[in-house]
CSV table of C-alpha atoms and ligand atoms in Angstrom, one decimal:
chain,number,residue,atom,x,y,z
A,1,UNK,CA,109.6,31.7,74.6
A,2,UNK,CA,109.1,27.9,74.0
A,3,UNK,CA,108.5,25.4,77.2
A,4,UNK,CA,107.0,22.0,77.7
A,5,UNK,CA,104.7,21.3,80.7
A,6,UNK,CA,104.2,17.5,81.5
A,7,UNK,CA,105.9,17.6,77.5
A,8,UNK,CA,102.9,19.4,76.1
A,9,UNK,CA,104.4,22.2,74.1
A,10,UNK,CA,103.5,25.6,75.7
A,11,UNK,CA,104.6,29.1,74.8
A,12,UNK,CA,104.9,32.3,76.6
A,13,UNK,CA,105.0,35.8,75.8
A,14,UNK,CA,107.3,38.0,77.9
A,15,UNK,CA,107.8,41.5,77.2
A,16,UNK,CA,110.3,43.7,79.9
A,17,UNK,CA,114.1,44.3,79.4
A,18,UNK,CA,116.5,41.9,80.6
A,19,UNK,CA,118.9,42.1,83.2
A,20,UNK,CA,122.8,41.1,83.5
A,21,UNK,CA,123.3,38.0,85.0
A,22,UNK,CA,126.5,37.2,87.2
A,23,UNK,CA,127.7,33.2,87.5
A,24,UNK,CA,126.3,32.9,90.8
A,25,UNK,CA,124.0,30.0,92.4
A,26,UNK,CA,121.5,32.5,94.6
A,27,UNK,CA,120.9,29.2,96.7
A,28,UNK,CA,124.7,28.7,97.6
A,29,UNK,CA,124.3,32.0,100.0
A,30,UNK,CA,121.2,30.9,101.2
A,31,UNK,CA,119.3,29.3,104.2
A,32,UNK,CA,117.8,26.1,101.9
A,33,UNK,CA,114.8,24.4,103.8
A,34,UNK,CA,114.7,21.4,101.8
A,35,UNK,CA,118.4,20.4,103.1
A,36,UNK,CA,118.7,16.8,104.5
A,37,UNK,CA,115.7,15.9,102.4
A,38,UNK,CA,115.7,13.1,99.9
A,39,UNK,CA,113.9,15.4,97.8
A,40,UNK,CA,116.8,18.1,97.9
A,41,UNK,CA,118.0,18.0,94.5
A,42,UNK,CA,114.6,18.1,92.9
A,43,UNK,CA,113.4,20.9,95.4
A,44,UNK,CA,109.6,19.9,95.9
A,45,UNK,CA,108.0,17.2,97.3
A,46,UNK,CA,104.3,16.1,97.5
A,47,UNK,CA,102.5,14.9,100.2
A,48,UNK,CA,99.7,14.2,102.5
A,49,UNK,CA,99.5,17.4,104.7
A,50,UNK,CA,97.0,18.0,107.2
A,51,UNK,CA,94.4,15.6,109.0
A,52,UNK,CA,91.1,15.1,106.6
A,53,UNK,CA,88.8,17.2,109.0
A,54,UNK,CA,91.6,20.1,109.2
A,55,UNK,CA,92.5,20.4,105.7
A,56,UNK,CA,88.8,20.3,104.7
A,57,UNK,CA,87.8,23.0,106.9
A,58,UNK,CA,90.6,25.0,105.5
A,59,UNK,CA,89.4,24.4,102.0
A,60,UNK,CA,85.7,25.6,102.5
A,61,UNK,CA,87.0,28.4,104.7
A,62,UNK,CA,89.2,29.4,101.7
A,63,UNK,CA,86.6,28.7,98.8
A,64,UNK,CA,84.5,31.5,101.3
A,65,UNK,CA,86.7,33.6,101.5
A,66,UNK,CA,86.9,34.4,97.5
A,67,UNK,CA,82.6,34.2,98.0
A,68,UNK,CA,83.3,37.3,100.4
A,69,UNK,CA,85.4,39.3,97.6
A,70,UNK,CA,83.1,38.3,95.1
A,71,UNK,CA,80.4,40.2,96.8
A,72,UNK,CA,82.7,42.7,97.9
A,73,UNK,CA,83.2,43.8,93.8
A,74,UNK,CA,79.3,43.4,93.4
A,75,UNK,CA,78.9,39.7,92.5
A,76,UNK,CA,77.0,38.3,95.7
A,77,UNK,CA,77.1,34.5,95.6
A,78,UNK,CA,74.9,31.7,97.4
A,79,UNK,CA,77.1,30.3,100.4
A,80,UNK,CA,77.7,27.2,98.4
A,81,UNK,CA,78.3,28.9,95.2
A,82,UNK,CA,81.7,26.5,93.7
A,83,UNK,CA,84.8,28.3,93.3
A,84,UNK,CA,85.7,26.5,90.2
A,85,UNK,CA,82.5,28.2,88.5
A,86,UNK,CA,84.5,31.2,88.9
A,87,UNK,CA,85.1,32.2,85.8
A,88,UNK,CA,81.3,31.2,84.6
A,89,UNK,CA,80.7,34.9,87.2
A,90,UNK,CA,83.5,36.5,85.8
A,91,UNK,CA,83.4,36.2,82.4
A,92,UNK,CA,86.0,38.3,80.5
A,93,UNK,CA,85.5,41.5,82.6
A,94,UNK,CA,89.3,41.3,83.5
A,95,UNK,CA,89.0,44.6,85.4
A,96,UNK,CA,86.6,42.7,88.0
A,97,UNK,CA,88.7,40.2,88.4
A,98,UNK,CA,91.9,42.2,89.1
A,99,UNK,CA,89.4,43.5,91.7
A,100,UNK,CA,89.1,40.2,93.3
A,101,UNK,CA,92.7,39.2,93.0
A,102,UNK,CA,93.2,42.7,95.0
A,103,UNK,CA,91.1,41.3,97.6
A,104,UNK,CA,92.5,38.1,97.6
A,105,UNK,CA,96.9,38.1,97.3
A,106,UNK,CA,97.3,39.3,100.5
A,107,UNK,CA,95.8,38.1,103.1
A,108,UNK,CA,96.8,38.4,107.2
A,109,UNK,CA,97.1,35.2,109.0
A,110,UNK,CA,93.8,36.0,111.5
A,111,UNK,CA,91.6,35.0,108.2
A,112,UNK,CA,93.3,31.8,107.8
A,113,UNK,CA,90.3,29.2,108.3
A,114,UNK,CA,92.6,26.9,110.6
A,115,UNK,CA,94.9,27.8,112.8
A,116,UNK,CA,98.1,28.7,111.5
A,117,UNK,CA,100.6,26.8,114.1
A,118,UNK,CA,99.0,23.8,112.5
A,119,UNK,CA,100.5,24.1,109.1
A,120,UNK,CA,103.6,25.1,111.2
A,121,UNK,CA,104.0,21.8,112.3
A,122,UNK,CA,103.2,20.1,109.7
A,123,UNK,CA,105.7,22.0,107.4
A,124,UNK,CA,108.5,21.7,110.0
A,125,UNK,CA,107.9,17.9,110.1
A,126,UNK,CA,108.0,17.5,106.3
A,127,UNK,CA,111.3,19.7,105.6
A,128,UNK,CA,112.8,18.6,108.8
A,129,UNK,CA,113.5,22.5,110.3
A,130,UNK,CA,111.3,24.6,112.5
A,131,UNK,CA,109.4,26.8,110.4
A,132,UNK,CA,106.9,29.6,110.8
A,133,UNK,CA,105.1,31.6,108.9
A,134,UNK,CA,106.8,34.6,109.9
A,135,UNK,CA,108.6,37.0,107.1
A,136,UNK,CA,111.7,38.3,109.3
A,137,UNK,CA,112.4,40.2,106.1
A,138,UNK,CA,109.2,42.7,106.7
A,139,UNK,CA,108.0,41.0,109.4
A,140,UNK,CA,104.5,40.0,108.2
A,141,UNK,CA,102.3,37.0,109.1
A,142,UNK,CA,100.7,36.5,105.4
A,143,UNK,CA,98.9,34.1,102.7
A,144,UNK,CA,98.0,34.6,99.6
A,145,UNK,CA,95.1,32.8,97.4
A,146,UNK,CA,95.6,32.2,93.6
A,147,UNK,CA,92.7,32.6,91.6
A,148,UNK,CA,93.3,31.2,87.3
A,149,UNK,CA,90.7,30.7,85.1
A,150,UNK,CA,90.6,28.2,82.4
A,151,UNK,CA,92.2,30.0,79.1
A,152,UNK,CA,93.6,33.2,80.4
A,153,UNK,CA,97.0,34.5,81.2
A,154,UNK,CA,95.6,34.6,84.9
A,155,UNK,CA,98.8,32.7,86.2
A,156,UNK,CA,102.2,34.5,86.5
A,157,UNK,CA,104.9,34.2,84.4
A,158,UNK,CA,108.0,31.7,84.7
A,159,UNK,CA,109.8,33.5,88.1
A,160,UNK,CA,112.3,32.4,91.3
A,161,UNK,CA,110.3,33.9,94.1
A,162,UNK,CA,113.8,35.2,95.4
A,163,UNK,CA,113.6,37.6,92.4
A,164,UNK,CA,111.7,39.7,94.3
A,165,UNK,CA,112.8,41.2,98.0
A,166,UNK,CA,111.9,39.6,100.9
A,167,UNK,CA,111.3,36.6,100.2
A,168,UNK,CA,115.0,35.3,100.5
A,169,UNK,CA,115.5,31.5,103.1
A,170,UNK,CA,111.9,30.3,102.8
A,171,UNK,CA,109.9,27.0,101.7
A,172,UNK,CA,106.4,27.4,99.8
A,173,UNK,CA,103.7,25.7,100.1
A,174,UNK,CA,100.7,24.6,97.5
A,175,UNK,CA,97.9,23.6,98.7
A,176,UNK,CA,94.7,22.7,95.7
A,177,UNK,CA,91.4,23.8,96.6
A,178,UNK,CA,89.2,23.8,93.5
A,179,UNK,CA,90.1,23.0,90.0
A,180,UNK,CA,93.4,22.4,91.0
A,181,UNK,CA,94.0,19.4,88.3
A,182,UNK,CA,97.1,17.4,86.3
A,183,UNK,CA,96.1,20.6,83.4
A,184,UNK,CA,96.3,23.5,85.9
A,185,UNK,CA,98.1,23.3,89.0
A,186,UNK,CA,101.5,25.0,89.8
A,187,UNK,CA,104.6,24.4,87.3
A,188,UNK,CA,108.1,24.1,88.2
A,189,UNK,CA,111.3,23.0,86.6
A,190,UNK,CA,112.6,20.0,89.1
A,191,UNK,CA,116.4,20.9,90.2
A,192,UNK,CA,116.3,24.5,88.7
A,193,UNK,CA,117.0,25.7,92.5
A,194,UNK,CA,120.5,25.1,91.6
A,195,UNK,CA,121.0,26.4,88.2
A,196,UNK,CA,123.0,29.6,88.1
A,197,UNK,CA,121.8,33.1,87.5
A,198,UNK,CA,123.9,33.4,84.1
A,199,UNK,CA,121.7,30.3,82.9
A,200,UNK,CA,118.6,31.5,83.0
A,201,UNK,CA,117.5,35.1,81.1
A,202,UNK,CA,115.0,37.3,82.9
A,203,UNK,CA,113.5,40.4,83.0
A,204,UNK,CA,115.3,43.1,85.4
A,205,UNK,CA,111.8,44.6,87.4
A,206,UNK,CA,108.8,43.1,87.0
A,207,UNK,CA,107.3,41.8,83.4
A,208,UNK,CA,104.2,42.0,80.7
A,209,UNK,CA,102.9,38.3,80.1
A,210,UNK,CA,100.8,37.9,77.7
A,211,UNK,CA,99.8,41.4,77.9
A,212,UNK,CA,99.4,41.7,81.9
A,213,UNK,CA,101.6,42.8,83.9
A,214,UNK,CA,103.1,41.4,87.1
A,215,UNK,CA,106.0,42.8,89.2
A,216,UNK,CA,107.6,39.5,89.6
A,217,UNK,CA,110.4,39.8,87.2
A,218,UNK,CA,110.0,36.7,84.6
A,219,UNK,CA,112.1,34.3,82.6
A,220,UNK,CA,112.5,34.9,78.9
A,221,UNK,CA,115.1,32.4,78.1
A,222,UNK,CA,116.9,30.0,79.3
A,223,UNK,CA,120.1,27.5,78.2
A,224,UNK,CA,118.7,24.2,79.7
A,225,UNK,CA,115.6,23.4,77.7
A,226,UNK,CA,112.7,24.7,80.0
A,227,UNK,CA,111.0,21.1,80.4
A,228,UNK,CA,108.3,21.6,83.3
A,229,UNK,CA,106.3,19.5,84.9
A,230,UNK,CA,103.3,19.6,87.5
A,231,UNK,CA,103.6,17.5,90.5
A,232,UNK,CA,99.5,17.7,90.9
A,233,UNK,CA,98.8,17.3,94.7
A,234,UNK,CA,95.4,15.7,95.1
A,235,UNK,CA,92.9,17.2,97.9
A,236,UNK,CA,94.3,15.4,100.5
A,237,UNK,CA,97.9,17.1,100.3
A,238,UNK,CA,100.3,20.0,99.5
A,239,UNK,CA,103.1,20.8,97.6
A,240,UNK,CA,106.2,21.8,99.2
A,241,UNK,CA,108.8,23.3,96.9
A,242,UNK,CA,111.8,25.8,97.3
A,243,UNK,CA,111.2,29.2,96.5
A,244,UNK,CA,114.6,29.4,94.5
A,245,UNK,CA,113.1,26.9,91.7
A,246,UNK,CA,112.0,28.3,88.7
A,247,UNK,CA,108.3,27.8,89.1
A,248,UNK,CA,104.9,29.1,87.6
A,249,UNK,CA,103.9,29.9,83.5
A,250,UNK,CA,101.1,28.0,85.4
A,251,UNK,CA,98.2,28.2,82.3
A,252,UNK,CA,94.9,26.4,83.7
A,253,UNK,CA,94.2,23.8,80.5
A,254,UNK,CA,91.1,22.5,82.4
A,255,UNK,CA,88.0,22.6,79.8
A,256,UNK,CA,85.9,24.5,82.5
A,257,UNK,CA,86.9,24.7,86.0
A,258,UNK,CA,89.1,27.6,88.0
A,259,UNK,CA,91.7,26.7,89.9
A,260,UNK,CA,91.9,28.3,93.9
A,261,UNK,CA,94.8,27.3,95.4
A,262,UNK,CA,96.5,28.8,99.1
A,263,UNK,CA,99.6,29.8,98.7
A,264,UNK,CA,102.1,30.5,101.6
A,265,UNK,CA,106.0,31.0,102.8
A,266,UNK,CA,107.6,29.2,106.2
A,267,UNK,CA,110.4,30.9,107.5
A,268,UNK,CA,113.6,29.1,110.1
A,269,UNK,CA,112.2,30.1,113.3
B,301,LIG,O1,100.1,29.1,91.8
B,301,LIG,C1,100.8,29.6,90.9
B,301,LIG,O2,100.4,29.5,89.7
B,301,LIG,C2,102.0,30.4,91.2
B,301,LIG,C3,102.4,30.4,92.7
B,301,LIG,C4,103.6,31.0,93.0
B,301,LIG,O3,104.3,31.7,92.2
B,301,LIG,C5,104.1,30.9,94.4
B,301,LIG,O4,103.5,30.3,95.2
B,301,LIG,O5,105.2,31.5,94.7
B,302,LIG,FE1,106.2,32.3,93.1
């Protein structure tokens, strides 16, 4: 399948048998966390997030954390061993680093470097709705850290989030920590929130891109010409985008630095 990113030409390769798709907006039955916004119809916005001393902490804490699963697969860093080396360590021993992407998807909220009620706020303010981030669907307190290395398939394929259960009436946040650059941060296709299901082509359970496999179902075609784009937050801020937008095909095209990036879901309280 053919895509543009920022109008560079891109192309993915997604294996896994399609579903049926009905004429149906999944957003139209939904709660929709960007409502209100002047940023509605695109579905993301990007801006400054947290006060420079709080988001910094929560940057190094994050960048230590992945130092901790490094040693934890039996690749003990210095303590200010750089993240965006990452894949200098790693190499192409893809099996370690599934390891450390084990360690790192799922984390519970006591690791979070900051605490969390401060990105609670924050993320309330910017959509406008009291959020948490609180799953009422399997009512888990979670964030997850994406690791991608330059020139692998490390990113996941082309997805709505709401593909998958549980994650139905949310807001997503992106937040760079290393290597998060105009070449390799998140992907998304402005407005595709509202696109209906008969639109779009996707896999029916999970899908092979690129030869790896994810269980996020994945796009494999689409009517509207797939143009995305990266919105690029700089250190300083965080993307906020609607988990109903078709987002990700992420590739890192930095010459030499991994991207770390927190990724996590606010719920209406
Ligand atoms: O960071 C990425 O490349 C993908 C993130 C994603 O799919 C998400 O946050 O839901
Ligand atoms: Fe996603």
């Amino acid at each position: 399948m053919k895509a543009s990113i920022n109008a560079r030409e891109v192309t993915y390769q997604i294996e896994g048998e399609s579903g049926q798709a009905e004429d149906k907006v999944l957003l139209a039955d939904s709660i929709d966390l960007t409502r209100g916004n002047s940023w509605s119809g695109a579905g993301y916005m990007v801006v400054e997030f947290l006060p420079a001393p709080e988001q910094q902490q929560l940057q190094a804490g994050l960048e230590a954390l992945v130092r901790e699963a490094l040693a934890a697969v039996g690749l003990p860093v210095a303590a200010d061993f750089p993240v965006a080396d990452y894949h200098k360590l790693i190499g192409d021993d893809q099996q370690r680093h599934l390891a450390v992407v084990n360690l790192t998807k799922e984390y519970t909220m006591e690791r979070l470097p900051v605490p969390a009620a401060l990105l609670e706020a924050r993320v309330s303010e910017l959509c406008g709705h009291r959020v948490q981030a609180y799953n009422p669907w399997d009512q888990m307190r979670l964030f997850h850290l994406r690791l991608v290395r330059p020139g692998r398939s490390d990113n996941n394929p082309l997805h709505r989030d709401v593909w998958l259960p549980d994650y139905d009436d949310c807001l997503n946040i992106y937040m760079p920590v290393t290597g998060s650059t105009a070449d390799s941060s998140l992907s998304l296709v402005p407005g595709s929130h509202w696109w209906p299901e008969n639109r779009v082509e996707r896999t029916q359970n999970g899908a092979v891109y690129n030869g790896v496999t994810y269980t996020v179902p994945a796009v494999k075609h689409t009517v509207e010409p797939l143009q995305l784009i990266r919105p690029n937050p700089g250190p300083s801020e965080v993307l906020l985008f609607s988990p109903y937008l078709l987002h990700g095909g992420a590739v890192n095209l930095n010459a030499d630095a991994t991207r770390l990036s927190l990724e996590m879901r606010f719920w209406s309280v």
